[in-house]
XYZ file of C-alpha atoms in Angstrom:
504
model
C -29.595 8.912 -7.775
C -27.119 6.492 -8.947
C -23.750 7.161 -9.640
C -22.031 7.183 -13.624
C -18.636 4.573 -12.860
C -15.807 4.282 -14.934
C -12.844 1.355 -14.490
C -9.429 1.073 -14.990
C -8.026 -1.851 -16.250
C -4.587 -2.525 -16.841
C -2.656 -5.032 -19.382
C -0.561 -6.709 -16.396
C 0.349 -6.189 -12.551
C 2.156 -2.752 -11.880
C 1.117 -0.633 -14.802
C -0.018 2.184 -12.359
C -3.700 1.235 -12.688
C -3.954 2.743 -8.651
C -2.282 5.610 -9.481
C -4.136 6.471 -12.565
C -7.615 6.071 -9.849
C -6.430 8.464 -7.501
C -5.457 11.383 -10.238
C -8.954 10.999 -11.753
C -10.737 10.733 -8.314
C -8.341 14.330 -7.535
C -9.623 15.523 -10.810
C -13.202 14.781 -10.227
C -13.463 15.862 -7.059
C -11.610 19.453 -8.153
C -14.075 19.435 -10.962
C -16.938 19.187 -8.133
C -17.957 15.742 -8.139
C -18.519 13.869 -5.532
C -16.024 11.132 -6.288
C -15.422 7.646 -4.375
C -12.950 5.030 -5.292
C -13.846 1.147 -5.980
C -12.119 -2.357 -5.945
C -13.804 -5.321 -5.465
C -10.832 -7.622 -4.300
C -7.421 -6.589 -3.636
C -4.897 -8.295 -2.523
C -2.224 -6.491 -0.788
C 1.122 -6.792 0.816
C 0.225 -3.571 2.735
C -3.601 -2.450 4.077
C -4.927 0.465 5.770
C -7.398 0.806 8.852
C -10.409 2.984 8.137
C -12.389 5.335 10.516
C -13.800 2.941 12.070
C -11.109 0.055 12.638
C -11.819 -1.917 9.918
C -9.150 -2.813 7.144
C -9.010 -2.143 3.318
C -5.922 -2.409 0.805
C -4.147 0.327 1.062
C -4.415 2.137 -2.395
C -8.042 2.417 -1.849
C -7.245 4.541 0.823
C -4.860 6.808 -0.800
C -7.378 6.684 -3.846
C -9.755 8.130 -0.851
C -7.376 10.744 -0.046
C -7.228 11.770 -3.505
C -10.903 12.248 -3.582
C -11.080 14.121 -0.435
C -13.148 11.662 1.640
C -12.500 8.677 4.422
C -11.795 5.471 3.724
C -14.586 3.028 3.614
C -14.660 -1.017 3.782
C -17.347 -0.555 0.727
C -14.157 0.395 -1.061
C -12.897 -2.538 -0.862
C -14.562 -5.060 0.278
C -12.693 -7.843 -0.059
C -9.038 -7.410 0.848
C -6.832 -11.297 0.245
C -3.220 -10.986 2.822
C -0.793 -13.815 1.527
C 0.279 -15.753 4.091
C 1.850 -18.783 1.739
C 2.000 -19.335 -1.806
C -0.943 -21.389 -1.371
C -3.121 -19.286 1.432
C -4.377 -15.882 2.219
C -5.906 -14.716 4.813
C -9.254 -13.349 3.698
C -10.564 -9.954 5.016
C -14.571 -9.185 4.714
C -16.106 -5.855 4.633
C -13.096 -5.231 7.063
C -13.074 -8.178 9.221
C -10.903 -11.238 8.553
C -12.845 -14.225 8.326
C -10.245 -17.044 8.198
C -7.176 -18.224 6.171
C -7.913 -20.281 3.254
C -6.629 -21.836 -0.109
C -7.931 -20.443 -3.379
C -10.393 -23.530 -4.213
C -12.032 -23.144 -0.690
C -11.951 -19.411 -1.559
C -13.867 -19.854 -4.714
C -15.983 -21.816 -3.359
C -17.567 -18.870 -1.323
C -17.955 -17.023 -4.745
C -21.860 -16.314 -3.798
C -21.405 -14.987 -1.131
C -18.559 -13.173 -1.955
C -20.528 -11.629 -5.288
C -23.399 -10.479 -2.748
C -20.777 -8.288 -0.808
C -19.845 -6.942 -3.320
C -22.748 -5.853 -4.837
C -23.809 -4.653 -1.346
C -21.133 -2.380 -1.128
C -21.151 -1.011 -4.661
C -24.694 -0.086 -4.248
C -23.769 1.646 -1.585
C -21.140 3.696 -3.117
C -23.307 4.774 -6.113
C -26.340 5.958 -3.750
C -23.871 8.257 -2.236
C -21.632 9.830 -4.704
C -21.724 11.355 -8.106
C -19.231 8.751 -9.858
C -17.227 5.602 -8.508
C -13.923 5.292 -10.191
C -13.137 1.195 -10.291
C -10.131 -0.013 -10.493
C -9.076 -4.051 -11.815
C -6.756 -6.115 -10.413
C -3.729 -7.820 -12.602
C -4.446 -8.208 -16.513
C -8.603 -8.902 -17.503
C -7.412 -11.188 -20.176
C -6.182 -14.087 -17.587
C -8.139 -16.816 -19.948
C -7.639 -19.727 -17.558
C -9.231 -17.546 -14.467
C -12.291 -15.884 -16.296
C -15.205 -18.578 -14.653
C -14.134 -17.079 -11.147
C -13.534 -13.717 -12.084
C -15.219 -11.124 -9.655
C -12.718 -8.072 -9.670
C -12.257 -7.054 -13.792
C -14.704 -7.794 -16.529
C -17.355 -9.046 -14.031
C -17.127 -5.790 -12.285
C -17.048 -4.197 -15.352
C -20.534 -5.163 -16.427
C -22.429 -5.506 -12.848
C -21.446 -1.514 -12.505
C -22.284 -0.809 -16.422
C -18.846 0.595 -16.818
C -16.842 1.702 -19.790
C -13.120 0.280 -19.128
C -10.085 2.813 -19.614
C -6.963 0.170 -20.358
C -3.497 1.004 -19.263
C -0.484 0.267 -20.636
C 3.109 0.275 -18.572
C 5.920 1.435 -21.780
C 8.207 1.492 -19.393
C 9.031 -1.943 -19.365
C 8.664 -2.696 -22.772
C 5.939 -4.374 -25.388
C 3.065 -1.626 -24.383
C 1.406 -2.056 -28.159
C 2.069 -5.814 -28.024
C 0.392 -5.911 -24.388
C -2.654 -3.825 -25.049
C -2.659 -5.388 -28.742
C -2.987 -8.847 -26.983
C -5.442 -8.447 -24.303
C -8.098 -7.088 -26.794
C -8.114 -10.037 -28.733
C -8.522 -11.968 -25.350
C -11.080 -10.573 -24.159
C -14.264 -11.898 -25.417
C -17.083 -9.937 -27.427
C -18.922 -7.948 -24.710
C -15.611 -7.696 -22.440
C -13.956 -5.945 -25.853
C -17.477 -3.388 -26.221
C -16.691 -1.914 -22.859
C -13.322 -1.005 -23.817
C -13.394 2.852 -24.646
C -10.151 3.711 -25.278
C -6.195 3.051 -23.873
C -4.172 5.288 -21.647
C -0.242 4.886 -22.339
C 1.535 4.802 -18.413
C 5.228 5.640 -17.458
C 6.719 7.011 -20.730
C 9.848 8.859 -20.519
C 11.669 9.527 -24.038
C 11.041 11.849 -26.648
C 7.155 11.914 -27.486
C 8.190 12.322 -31.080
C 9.626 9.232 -31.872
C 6.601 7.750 -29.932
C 3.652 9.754 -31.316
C 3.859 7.685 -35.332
C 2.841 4.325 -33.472
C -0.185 5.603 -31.598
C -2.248 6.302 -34.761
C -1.416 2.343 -35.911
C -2.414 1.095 -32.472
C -5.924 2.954 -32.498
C -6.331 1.593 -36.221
C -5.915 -2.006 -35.957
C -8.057 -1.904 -32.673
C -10.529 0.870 -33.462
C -9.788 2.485 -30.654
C -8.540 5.468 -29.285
C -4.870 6.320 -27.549
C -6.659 8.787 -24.517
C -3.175 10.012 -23.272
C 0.611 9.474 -22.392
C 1.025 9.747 -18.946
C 4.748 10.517 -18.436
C 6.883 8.645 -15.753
C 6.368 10.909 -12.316
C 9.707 10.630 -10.528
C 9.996 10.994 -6.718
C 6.148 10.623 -6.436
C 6.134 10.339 -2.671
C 2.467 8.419 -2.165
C 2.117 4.937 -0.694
C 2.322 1.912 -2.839
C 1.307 -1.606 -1.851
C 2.322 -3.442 -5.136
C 4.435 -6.524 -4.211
C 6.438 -5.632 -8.023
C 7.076 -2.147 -6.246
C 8.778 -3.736 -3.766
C 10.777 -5.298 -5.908
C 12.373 -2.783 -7.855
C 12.700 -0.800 -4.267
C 14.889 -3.911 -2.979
C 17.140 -3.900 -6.171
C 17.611 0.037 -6.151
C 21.257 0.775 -4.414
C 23.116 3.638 -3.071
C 25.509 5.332 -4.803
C 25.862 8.114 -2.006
C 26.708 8.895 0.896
C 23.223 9.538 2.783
C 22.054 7.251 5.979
C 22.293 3.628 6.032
C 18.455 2.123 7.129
C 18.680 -1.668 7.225
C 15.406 -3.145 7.104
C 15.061 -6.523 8.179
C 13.895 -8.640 4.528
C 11.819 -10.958 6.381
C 9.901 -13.538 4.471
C 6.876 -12.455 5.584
C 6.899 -9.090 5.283
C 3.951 -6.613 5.521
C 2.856 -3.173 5.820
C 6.852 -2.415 3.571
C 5.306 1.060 3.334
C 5.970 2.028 6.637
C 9.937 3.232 5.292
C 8.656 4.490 1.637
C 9.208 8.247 3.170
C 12.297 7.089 4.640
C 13.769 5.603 1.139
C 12.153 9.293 -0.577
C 13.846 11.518 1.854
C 17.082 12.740 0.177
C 19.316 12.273 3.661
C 17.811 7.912 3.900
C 19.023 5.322 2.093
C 16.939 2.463 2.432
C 18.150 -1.493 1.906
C 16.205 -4.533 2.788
C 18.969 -6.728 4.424
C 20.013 -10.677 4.915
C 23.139 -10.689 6.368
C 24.608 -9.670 10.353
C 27.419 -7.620 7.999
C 24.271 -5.434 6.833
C 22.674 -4.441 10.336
C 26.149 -3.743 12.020
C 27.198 -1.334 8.990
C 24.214 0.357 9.075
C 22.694 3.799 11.067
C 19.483 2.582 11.979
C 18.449 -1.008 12.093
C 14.719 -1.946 11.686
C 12.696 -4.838 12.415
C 9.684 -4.238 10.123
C 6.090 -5.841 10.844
C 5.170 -9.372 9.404
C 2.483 -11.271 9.026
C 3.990 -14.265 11.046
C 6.239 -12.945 13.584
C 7.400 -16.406 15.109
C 8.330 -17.942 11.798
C 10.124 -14.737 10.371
C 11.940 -14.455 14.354
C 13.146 -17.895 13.678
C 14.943 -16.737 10.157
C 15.970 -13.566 11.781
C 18.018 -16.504 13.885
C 19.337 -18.876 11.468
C 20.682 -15.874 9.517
C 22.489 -14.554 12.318
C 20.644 -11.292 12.677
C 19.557 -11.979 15.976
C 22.829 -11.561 17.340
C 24.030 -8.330 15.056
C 20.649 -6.786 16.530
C 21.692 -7.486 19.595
C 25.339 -6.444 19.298
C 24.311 -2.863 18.151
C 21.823 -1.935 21.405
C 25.360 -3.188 23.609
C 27.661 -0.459 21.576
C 24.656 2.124 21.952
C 23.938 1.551 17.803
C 19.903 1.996 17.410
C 17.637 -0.154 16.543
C 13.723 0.216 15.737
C 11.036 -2.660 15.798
C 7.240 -2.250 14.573
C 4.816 -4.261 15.435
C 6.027 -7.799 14.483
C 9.171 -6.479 14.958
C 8.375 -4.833 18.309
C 7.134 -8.090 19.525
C 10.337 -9.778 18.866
C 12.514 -7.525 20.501
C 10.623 -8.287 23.761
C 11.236 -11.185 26.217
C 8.619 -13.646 24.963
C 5.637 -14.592 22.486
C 3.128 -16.951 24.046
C 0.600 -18.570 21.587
C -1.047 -21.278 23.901
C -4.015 -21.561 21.597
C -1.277 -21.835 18.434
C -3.034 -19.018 16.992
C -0.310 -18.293 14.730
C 2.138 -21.345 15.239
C 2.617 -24.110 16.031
C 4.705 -23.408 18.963
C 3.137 -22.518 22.026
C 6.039 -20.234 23.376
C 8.633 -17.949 21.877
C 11.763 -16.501 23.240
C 12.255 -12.872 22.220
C 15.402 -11.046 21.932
C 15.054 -9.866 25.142
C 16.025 -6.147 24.433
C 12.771 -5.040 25.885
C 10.744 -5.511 28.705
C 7.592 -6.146 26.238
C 5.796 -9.768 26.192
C 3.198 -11.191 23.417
C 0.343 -12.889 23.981
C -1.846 -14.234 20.945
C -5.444 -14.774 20.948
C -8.225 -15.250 17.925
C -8.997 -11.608 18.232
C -7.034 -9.150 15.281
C -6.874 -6.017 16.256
C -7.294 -2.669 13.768
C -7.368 0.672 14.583
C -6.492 4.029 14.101
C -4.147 5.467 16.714
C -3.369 9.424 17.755
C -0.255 9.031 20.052
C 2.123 11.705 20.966
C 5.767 10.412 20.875
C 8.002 10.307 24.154
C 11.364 11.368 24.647
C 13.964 8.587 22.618
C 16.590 8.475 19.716
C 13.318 8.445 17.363
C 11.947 11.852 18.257
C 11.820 14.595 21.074
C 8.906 14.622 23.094
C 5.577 16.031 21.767
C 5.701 14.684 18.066
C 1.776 13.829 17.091
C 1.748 10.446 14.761
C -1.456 9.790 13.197
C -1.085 5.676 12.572
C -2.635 2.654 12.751
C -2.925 -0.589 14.457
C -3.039 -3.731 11.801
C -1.718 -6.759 14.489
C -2.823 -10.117 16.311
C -1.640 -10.421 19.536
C -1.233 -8.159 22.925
C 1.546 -6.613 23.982
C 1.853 -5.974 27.589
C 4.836 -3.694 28.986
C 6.685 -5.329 32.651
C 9.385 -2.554 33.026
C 10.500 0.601 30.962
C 9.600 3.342 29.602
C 6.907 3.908 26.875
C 7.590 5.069 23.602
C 4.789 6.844 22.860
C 1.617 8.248 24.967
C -2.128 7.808 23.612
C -5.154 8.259 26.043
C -3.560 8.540 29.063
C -1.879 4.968 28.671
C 1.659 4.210 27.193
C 2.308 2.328 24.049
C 5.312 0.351 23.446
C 8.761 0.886 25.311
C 12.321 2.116 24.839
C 15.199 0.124 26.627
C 16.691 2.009 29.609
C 20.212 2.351 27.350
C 17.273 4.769 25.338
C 18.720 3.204 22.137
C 16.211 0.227 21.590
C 12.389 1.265 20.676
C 9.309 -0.515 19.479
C 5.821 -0.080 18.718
C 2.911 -1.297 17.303
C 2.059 1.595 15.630
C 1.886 1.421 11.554
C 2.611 4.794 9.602
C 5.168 6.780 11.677
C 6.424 8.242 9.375
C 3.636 9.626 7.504
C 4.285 12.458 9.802
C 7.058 14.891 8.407
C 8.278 15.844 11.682
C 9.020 12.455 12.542
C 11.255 11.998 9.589
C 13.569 15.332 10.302
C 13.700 14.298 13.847
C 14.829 11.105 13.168
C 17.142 12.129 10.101
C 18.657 14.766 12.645
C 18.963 12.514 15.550
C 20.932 9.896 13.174
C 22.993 12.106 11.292
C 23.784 14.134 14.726
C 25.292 10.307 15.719
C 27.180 10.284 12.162
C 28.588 13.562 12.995
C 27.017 15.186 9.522
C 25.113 18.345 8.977
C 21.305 18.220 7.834
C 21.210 19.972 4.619
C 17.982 18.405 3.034
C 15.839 20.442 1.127
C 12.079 21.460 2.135
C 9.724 18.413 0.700
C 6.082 18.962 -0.297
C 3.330 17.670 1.697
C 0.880 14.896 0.544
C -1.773 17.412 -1.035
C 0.982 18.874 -3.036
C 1.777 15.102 -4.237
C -1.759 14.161 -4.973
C -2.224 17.673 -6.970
C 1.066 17.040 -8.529
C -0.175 13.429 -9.526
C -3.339 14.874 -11.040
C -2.130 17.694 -12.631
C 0.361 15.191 -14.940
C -2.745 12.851 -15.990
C -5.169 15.980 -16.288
C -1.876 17.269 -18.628
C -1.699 14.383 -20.444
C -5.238 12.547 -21.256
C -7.886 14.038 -22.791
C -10.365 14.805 -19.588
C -13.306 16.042 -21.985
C -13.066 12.763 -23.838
C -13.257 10.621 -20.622
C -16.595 13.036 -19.355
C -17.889 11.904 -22.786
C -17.225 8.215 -21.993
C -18.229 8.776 -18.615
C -21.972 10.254 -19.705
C -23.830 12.904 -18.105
C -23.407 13.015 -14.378
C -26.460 13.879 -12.102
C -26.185 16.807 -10.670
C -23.668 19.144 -12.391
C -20.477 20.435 -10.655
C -20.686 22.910 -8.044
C -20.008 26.731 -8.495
C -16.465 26.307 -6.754
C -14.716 24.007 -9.968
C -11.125 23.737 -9.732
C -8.770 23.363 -12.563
């Protein structure tokens, strides 16, 4: 058996191509397909660890979710981390296998291409259909000779394209106008019709132009997916990020300030902070900022002795600081945890090119790096701190190089037996390596209670659906709003039909 695939392709960065692969991976799989999700590279501020420690971008693994199964490296098996503007550290089938620029990169192309292919395969020997998503626009002329994620995909996996369009921000007929007549003869065949992403507006005033779109281009307009606010899934896209930093408080909920290091990763560690209704969320530069604020975060990064150096020339060092002395909390993950402690030792200069680090001395936590990168899923149960009660279960990750070791304190959370980070005696200072947190919803009210308890304000927030509901909500708008019985006709017949237990 081989699977039928279908891609999405989008007409730039950010037009909700991942989101648009995890409704119809939810719809497949309530439709009874098995259903698995597919990009060949992705390159991601934030990443995910899968079953078995290995790491993937992270909206494969929400596409995953969507489609009811575990994450897989064949889902993505090649996963680029920026480090530079010029370098990315380049993950394999889950592995990293060094930093490089993009010609020594492309030079690997072969090899690259076979992994790909390998895990593909894979993929369509086990499920019904593999949903495939592109990266960026398929019309980028000057990149098409070492192009191994869009219209090469597109044709190794036989696949009719879907092409979205963002309306949101303007020029959606000019956009998907434009990267038709890029694309070349065989790349244009494969296009089987457009999907319209993020309207909001009256649909009447839109519907007269969708009709002159599918004439000059032949094809058809498949749906107008409407804007979902408040979606509360994981993003990864560096443009999300973006508009997230711009947004501003008009209200008066809780103050987070987020350290905006320059080397920021894994930024979706606070998105269900920033969606709960008590959290306001700002990524912050100045000492003004962190003293202001309830909660003050050091966030991970992918290079924590370079971003601990800014943290110092800006003057955060010493507003962190200040707040643990007046009893003001402050949070650290992973990178961040490691800077909080008394020192980062890199003798081999693993990731710098200094060979020791002074922390901020707030805990009693030292770093040690080696070659070896550690990723793993992590059940820990929380101990007693300004973060949470005891007995809160997190179900998170570890995405990190170096060790942390613990000299004096107590731990902040418990896993196997052993203790995992450390809170400051004063009970307001607390890091950890742990990634997701707050993916669990208890650890959100606890902390929203415990700071607004501080603030001397009463929790009135109201209940807030759970990630099924999200993922159902998300695939009940695009099942709404494309025509699903025109995408099984561009999919083609599926081997072995649905089971008896459909859900619509």
């Amino acid at each position: 058996m081989t699977a039928r695939t279908l891609m999405v392709q989008g007409t730039a960065s950010s037009v909700g191509k991942s989101l648009i692969v995890a409704a119809l991976c939810r719809i497949f799989r309530d439709r009874g397909f098995r259903v698995a999700p597919f990009k060949s590279q992705n390159m991601a501020l934030n990443s995910a660890v899968t079953p078995e420690g290995r790491e993937i971008g992270r909206a494969q693994a929400v596409q995953a979710r969507a489609a009811g199964i575990a994450p897989s490296v064949h889902m993505n098996p090649i996963l680029l981390k920026p480090e530079t503007d010029m370098r990315a550290q380049v993950v394999l089938h889950g592995k990293p296998i060094g930093s490089m620029r993009f010609g020594e990169y492309h030079q690997r192309r072969p090899s690259l291409v076979t992994a790909i292919e390998e895990s593909l395969s894979v993929l369509r020997s086990e499920y019904d259909i593999v949903v495939i998503e592109g990266a960026g626009s398929p019309a980028e002329i000057n990149l098409k000779d070492r192009d191994i994620v869009n219209g090469f995909i597109a044709e190794l996996a036989d696949a009719p394209v879907l092409l979205v369009g963002d309306i949101d921000r303007g020029g959606v007929f000019a956009s998907l106008y434009g990267t038709v007549a890029l694309l070349d003869e065989a790349e244009r065949a494969r296009i089987a019709g457009f999907v319209i992403n993020k309207f909001r507006g009256d649909y009447e005033i839109l519907a007269p132009a969708l009709p002159m779109i599918e004439s000059r281009l032949g094809l058809p307009v498949l749906g107008v997916v409407p804007l979902i606010q408040d979606l509360r899934l994981p993003e990864e896209d560096g443009m999300a990020l973006a508009e997230w930093r711009s947004a501003r408080s008009e209200s008066d909920r809780l103050e987070i300030a987020v350290a905006a290091f320059p080397h920021l990763s894994n930024f979706d560690d606070f998105l269900p902070l920033q969606r709960d209704p008590r959290m306001h969320v700002r990524w912050v530069e100045t000492p003004r900022d962190i003293l202001r604020a309830d909660l003050a975060v050091l966030p991970g990064t992918k290079s924590t002795v370079s971003d601990l150096r800014w943290l110092r020339e800006k003057g955060l060092d010493r507003a962190i600081v200040a707040r643990a002395d007046v009893g003001m909390p402050v949070l650290g993950i992973c990178g961040g945890c490691q800077m909080l402690g008394t020192s980062i030792e890199d003798p081999n200069r693993v990731e710098s090119e200094a060979t020791r680090t002074e922390g901020l001395g707030l805990l009693s936590l030292r770093t040690r790096f080696d070659e070896g990168k550690v990723t793993e899923r992590v059940r820990a149960i929380s101990a007693p701190s300004f973060l949470a009660p005891a007995g809160i279960e997190v179900d998170g990750y570890f995405i990190h190089m170096g060790r942390v070791s613990r000299e004096a304190g107590t731990t902040a959370f418990e896993r196997d037996g052993r203790g995992e980070g450390a809170v400051a005696d004063s009970g307001v200072v607390l890091g950890t390596m742990i990634h997701g947190l707050f993916e669990a919803p208890q650890m959100v009210d606890s902390l929203a209670r415990s700071l607004l308890e501080g603030a001397g304000l009463q929790d009135s927030a109201p209940a807030r659906p759970g990630a099924e509901e999200e993922y159902d909500r998300l695939a009940r708008t695009v099942r709404e709003s494309v025509d699903m019985d025109r995408v099984m006709e561009i999919l083609g017949p599926v081997t072995g039909p649905p089971s008896d237990k459909t859900r619509h």
